[in-house]
Short mmCIF file of C-alpha atoms in Angstrom, two decimals:
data_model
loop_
_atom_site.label_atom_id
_atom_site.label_comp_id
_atom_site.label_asym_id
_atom_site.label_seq_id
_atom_site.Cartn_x
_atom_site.Cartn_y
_atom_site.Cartn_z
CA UNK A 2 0.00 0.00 0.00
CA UNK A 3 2.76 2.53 1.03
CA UNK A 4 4.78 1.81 -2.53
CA UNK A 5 1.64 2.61 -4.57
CA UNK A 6 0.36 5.70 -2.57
CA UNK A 7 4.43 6.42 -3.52
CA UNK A 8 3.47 6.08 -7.53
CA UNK A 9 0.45 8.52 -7.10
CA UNK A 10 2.44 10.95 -5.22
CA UNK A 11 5.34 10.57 -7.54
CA UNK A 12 2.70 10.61 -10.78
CA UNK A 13 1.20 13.63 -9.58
CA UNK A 14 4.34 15.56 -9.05
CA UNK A 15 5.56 14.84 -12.82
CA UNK A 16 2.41 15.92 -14.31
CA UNK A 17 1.69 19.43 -12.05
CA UNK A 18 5.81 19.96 -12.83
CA UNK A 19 5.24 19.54 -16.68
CA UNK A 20 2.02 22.04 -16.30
CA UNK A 21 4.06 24.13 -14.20
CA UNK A 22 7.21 24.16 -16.44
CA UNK A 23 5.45 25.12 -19.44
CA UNK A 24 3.44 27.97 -18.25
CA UNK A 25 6.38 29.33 -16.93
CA UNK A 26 8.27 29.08 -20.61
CA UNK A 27 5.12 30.63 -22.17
CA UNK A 28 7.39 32.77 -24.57
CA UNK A 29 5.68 31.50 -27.67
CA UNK A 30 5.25 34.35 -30.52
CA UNK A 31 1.70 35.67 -30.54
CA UNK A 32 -0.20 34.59 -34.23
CA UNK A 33 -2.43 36.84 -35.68
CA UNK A 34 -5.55 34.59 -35.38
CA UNK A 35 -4.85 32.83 -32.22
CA UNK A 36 -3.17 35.22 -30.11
CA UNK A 37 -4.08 33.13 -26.85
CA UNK A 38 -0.86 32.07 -24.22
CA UNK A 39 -0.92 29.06 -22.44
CA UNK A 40 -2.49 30.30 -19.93
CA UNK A 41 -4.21 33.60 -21.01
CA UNK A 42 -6.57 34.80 -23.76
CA UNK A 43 -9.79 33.87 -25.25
CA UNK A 44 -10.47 30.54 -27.05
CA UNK A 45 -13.47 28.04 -27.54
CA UNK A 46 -13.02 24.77 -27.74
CA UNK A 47 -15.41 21.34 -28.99
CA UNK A 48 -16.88 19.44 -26.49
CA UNK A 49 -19.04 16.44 -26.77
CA UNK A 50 -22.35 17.44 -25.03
CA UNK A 51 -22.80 14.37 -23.00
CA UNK A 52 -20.04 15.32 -21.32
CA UNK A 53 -21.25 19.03 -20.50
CA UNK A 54 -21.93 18.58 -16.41
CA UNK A 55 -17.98 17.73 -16.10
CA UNK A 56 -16.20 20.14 -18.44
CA UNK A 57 -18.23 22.88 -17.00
CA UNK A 58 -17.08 21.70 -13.45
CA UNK A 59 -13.51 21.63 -14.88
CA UNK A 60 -13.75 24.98 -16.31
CA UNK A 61 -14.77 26.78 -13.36
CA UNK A 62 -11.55 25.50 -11.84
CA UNK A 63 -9.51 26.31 -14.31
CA UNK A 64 -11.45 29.78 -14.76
CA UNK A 65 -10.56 30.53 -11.38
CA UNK A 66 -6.73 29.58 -11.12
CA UNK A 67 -5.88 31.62 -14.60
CA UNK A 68 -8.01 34.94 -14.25
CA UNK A 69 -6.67 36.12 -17.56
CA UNK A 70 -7.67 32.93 -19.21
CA UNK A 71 -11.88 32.33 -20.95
CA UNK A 72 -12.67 29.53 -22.33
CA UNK A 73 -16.13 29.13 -23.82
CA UNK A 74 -17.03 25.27 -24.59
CA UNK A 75 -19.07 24.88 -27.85
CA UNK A 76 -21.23 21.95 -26.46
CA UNK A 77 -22.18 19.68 -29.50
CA UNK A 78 -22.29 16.12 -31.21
CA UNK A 79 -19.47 13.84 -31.93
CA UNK A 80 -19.34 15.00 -35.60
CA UNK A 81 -19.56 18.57 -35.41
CA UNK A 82 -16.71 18.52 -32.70
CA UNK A 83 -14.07 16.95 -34.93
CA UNK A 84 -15.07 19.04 -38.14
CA UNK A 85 -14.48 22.13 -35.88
CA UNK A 86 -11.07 20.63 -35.00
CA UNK A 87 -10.40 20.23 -38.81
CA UNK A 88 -11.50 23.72 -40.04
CA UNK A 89 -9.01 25.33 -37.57
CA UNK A 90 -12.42 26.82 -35.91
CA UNK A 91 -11.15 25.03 -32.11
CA UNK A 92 -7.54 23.58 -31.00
CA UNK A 93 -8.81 21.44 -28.87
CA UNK A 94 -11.84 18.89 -29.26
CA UNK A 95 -13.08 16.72 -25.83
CA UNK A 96 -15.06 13.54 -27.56
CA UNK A 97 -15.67 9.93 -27.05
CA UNK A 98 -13.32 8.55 -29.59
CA UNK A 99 -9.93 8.94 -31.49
CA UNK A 100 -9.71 10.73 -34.93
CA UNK A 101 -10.65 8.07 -37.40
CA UNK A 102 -7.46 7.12 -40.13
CA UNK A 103 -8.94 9.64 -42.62
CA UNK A 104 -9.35 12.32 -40.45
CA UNK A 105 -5.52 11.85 -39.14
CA UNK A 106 -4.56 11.51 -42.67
CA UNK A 107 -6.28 15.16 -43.12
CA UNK A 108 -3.69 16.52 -40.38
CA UNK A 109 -0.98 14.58 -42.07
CA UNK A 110 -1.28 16.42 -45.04
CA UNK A 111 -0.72 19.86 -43.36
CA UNK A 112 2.27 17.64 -41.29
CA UNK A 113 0.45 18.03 -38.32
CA UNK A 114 0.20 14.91 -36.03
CA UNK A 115 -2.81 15.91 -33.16
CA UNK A 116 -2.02 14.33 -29.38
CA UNK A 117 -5.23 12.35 -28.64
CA UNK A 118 -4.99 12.16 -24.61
CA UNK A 119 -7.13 9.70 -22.51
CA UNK A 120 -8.81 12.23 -19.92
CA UNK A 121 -11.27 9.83 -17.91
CA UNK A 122 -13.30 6.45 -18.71
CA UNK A 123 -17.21 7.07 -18.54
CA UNK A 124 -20.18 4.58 -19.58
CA UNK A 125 -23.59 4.75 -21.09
CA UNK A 126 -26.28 4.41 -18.78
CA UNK A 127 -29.77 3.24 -19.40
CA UNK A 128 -32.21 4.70 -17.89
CA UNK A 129 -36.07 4.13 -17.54
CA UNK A 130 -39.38 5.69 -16.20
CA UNK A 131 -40.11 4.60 -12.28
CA UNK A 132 -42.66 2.59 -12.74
CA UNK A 133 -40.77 -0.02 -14.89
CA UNK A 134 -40.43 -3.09 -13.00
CA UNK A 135 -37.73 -4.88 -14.95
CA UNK A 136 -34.47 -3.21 -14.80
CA UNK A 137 -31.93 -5.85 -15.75
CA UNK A 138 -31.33 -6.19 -19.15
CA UNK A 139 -28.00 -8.02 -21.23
CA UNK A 140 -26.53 -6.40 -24.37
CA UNK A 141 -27.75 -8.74 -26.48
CA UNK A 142 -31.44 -7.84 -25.37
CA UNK A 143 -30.40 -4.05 -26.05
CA UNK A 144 -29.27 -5.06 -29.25
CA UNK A 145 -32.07 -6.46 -30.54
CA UNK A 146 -34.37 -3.49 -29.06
CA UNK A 147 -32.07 -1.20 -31.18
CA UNK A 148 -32.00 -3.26 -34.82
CA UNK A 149 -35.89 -3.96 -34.27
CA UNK A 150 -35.87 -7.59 -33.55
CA UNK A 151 -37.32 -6.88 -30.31
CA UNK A 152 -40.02 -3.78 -30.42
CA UNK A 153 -42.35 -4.56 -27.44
CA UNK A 154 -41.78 -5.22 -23.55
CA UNK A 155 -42.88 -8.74 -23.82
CA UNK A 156 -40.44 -9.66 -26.75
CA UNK A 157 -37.59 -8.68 -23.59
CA UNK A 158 -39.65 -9.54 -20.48
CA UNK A 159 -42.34 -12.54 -21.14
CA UNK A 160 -43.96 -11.28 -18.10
CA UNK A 161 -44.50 -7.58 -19.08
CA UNK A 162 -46.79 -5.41 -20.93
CA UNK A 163 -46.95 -5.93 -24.53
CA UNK A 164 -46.26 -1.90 -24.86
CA UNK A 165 -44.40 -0.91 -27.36
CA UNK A 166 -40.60 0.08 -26.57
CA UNK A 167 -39.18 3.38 -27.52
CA UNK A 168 -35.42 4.40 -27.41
CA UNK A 169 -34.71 8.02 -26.52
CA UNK A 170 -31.32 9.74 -27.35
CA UNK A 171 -29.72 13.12 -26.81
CA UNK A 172 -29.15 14.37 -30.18
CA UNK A 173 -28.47 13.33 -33.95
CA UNK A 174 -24.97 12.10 -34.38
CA UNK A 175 -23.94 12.17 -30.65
CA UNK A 176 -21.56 9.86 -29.57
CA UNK A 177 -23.82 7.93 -27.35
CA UNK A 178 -25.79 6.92 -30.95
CA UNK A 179 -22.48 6.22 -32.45
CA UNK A 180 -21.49 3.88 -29.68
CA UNK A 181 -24.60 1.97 -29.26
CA UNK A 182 -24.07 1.09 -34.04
CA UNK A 183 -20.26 0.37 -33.17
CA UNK A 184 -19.83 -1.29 -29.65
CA UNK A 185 -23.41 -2.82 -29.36
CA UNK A 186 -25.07 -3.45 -32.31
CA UNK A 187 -21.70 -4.30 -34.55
CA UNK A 188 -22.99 -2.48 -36.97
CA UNK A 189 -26.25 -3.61 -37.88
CA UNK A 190 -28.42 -0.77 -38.92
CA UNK A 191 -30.63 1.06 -36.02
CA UNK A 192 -34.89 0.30 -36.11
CA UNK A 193 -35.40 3.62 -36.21
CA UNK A 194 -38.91 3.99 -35.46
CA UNK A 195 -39.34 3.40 -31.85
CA UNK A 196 -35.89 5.51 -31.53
CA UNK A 197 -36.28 9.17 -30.81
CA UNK A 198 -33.92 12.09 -30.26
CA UNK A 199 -34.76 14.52 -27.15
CA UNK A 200 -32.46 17.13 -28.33
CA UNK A 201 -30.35 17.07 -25.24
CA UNK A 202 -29.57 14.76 -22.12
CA UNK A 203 -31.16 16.45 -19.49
CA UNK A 204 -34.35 16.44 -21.99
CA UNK A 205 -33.88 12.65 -22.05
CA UNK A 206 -34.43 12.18 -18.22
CA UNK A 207 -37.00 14.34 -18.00
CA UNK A 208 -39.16 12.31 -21.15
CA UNK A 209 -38.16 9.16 -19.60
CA UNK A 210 -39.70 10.44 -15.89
CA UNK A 211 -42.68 11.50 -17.46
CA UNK A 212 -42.79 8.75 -20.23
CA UNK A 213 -43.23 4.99 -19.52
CA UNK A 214 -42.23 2.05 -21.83
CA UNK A 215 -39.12 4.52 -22.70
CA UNK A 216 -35.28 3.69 -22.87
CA UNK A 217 -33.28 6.69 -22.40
CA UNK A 218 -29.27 6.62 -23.24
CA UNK A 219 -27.30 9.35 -21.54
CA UNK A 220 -23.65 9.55 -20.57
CA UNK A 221 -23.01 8.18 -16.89
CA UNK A 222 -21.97 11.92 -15.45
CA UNK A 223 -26.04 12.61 -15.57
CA UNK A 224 -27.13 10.28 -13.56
CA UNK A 225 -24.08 8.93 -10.89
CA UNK A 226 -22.80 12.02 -9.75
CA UNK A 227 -24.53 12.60 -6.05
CA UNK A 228 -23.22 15.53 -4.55
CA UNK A 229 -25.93 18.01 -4.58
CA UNK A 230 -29.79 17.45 -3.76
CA UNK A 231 -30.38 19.28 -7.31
CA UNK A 232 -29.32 15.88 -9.11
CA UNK A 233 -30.96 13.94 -6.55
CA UNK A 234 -34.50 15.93 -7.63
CA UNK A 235 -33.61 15.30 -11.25
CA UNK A 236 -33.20 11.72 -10.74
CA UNK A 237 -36.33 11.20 -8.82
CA UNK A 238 -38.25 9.60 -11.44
CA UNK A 239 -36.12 7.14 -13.10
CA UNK A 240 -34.46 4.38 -12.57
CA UNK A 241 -30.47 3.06 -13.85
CA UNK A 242 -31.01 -0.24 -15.14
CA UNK A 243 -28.18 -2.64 -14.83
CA UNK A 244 -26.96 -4.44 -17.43
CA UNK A 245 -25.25 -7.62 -18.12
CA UNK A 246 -22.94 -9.21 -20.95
CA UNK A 247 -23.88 -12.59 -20.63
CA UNK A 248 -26.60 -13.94 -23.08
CA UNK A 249 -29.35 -13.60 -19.82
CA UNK A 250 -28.96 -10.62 -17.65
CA UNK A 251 -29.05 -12.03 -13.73
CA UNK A 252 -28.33 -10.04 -10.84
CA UNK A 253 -25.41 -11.94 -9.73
CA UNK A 254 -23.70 -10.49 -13.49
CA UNK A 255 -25.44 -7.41 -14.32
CA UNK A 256 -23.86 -3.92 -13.18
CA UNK A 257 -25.26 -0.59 -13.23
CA UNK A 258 -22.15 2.33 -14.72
CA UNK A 259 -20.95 3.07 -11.29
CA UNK A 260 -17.56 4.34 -10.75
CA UNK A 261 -16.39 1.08 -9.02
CA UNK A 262 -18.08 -1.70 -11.82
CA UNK A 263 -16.15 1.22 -14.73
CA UNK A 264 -12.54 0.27 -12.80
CA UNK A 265 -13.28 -3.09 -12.37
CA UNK A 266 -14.50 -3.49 -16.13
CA UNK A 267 -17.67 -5.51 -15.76
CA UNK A 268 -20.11 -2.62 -16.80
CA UNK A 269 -20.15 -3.80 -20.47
CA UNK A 270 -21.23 -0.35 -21.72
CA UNK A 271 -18.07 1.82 -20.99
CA UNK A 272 -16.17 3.92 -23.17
CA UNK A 273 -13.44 6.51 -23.14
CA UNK A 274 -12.88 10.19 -22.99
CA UNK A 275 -10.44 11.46 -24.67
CA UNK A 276 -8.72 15.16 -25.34
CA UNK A 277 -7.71 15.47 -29.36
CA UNK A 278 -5.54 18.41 -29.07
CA UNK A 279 -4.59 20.08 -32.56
CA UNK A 280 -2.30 23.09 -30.87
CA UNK A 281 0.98 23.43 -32.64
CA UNK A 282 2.11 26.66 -31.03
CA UNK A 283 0.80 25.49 -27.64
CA UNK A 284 -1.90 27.92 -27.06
CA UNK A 285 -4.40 28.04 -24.09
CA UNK A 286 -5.70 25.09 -25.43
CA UNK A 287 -2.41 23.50 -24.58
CA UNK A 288 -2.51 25.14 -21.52
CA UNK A 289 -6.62 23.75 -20.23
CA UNK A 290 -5.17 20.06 -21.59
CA UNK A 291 -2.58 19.93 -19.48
CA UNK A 292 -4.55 21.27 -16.71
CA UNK A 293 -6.74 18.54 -16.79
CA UNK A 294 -4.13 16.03 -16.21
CA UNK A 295 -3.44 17.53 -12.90
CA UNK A 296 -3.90 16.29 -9.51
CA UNK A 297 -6.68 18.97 -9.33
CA UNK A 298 -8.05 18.33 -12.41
CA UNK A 299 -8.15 14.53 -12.02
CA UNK A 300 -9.91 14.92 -8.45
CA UNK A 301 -13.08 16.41 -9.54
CA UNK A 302 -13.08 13.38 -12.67
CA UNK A 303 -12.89 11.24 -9.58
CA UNK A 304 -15.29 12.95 -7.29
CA UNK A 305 -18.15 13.22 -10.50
CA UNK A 306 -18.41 9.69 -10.61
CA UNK A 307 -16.32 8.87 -13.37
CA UNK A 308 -12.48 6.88 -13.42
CA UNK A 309 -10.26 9.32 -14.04
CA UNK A 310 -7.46 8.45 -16.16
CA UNK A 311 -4.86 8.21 -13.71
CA UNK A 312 -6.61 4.68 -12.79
CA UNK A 313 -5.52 3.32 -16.15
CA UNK A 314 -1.92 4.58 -15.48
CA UNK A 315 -2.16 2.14 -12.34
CA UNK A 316 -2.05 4.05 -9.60
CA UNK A 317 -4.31 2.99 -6.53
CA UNK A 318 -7.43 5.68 -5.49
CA UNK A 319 -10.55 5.13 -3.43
CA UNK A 320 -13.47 4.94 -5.36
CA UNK A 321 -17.23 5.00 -5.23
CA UNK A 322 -18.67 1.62 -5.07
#
């Protein structure tokens, strides 16, 4: 126990001395359209919106700590974020995936390489109205609820209603669609009419409390983090299912995505956060990046509900169970 609280303290020291060491060398010419320091000016950057609740945490950190510093997020969907990053419109894009080969090939052109940084590991949660009695549910069941094969309660659960099911997402072309095609259904094409899009994820909890017979997909940070009664209020009237990877969900093997079941890898619906940072002359985008690999930075990851990315470096934290 004492060599690994060593690593952390060690880890920790390297990364805050790399943010510190930088800022302090922040000599780098100004440039006519981003005239932003490491640590000063004003910049937006492109930020997945189902990750909104814990960039907006981390910017009021960071706002705080570097007065002369603004950053304003531009909260949108998976696709919209990266073509920012490739028009040169943001530096810095915060999504659920890596640049795909042709869209590194696009930086390669202009011989630029972007850094594509693991910030924190979060999940998809499911979510459904109160009154729902069945709440465990295996990806293959979710799979065949999203390509159609199964479109009522009683195709899932012989025992329920034979209502008809209907999926509700944040928004068109959101990551939390994209995973579901890639990591659940491999693929397969999406039965899209019991599948509806809420426009955002708060939206989505609040259709799903006042909807039954409704799926809704939001990132974990909207529904685990438990800090303040205002979450508590919003989660009132819905409940996390938990979710298995074995052909039948049972409750010995089905997990809901809780901080402890993302570290130990049996929530079978988690996926990664990472930074894509396209900064050549190491801007203030440079500058919030490596602020968020801080000690500080990494705490409030930790404290939202999600595994920060330190845990997949190996060092040893307490974490919610």
């Amino acid at each position: 126990m004492k060599r690994f609280s060593f690593y952390i303290i060690v880890g920790l020291l390297i990364v805050s001395m790399g943010f510190i060491t930088a800022s302090c060398g922040d000599k780098t010419p100004k440039d006519p359209k981003w005239p932003d320091t490491y640590s000063s000016g004003d910049i937006k950057i492109a930020v997945d919106a189902s990750f909104s609740p814990i960039i907006d945490e981390e910017l009021a950190v960071f706002h705080y700590q570097y007065r002369k510093a603004n950053i304003t997020p531009l909260y949108t969907d998976e696709v919209e974020g990266i073509n920012l990053l490739m028009k040169d419109s943001v530096r810095l894009c915060i999504t659920a995936r890596k640049l795909k080969e042709g869209e590194m090939e696009f930086f390669r052109q202009k011989q630029f390489r972007p850094k594509e940084i693991l910030l924190a590991k979060d999940a998809l949660a499911l979510i459904v109205n109160k009154s729902q009695r069945d709440t465990l549910i295996s990806t293959n069941q979710l799979r065949n609820i999203l390509t159609g094969k199964a479109r009522r309660w009683n195709d899932v659960y012989p025992d329920a209603p034979s209502a008809d099911i209907e999926v509700v997402f944040d928004m068109n072309n959101s990551s939390t669609i994209q995973f579901v095609m890639d990591s659940v259904c491999y693929g397969k094409p999406l039965y899209d009419k019991h599948l509806f899009v809420a426009g955002s994820a708060k939206e989505v909890v609040d259709y799903v409390s006042k909807t039954p017979n409704t799926i809704g997909v939001v990132g974990a940070n909207w529904v685990t983090d438990d800090r303040d009664t205002t979450h508590l209020t919003f989660m009132s009237n819905v409940r996390i299912m938990s979710v298995s990877s074995q052909p039948t969900a049972r409750p010995a093997d089905s997990f809901k995505p809780y901080q402890y079941y993302l570290y130990t890898n049996e929530y079978p619906l988690a996926r990664p956060i990472y930074m894509i940072l396209s900064d050549p002359k190491r801007g203030l985008s440079w500058g919030f990046c490596q602020f968020l690999q801080t000690y500080k930075a990494q705490k409030v990851i930790l404290k939202s509900g999600l595994l920060p990315a330190i845990i997949q470096q190996g060092q040893e934290v307490v974490i919610k169970q």
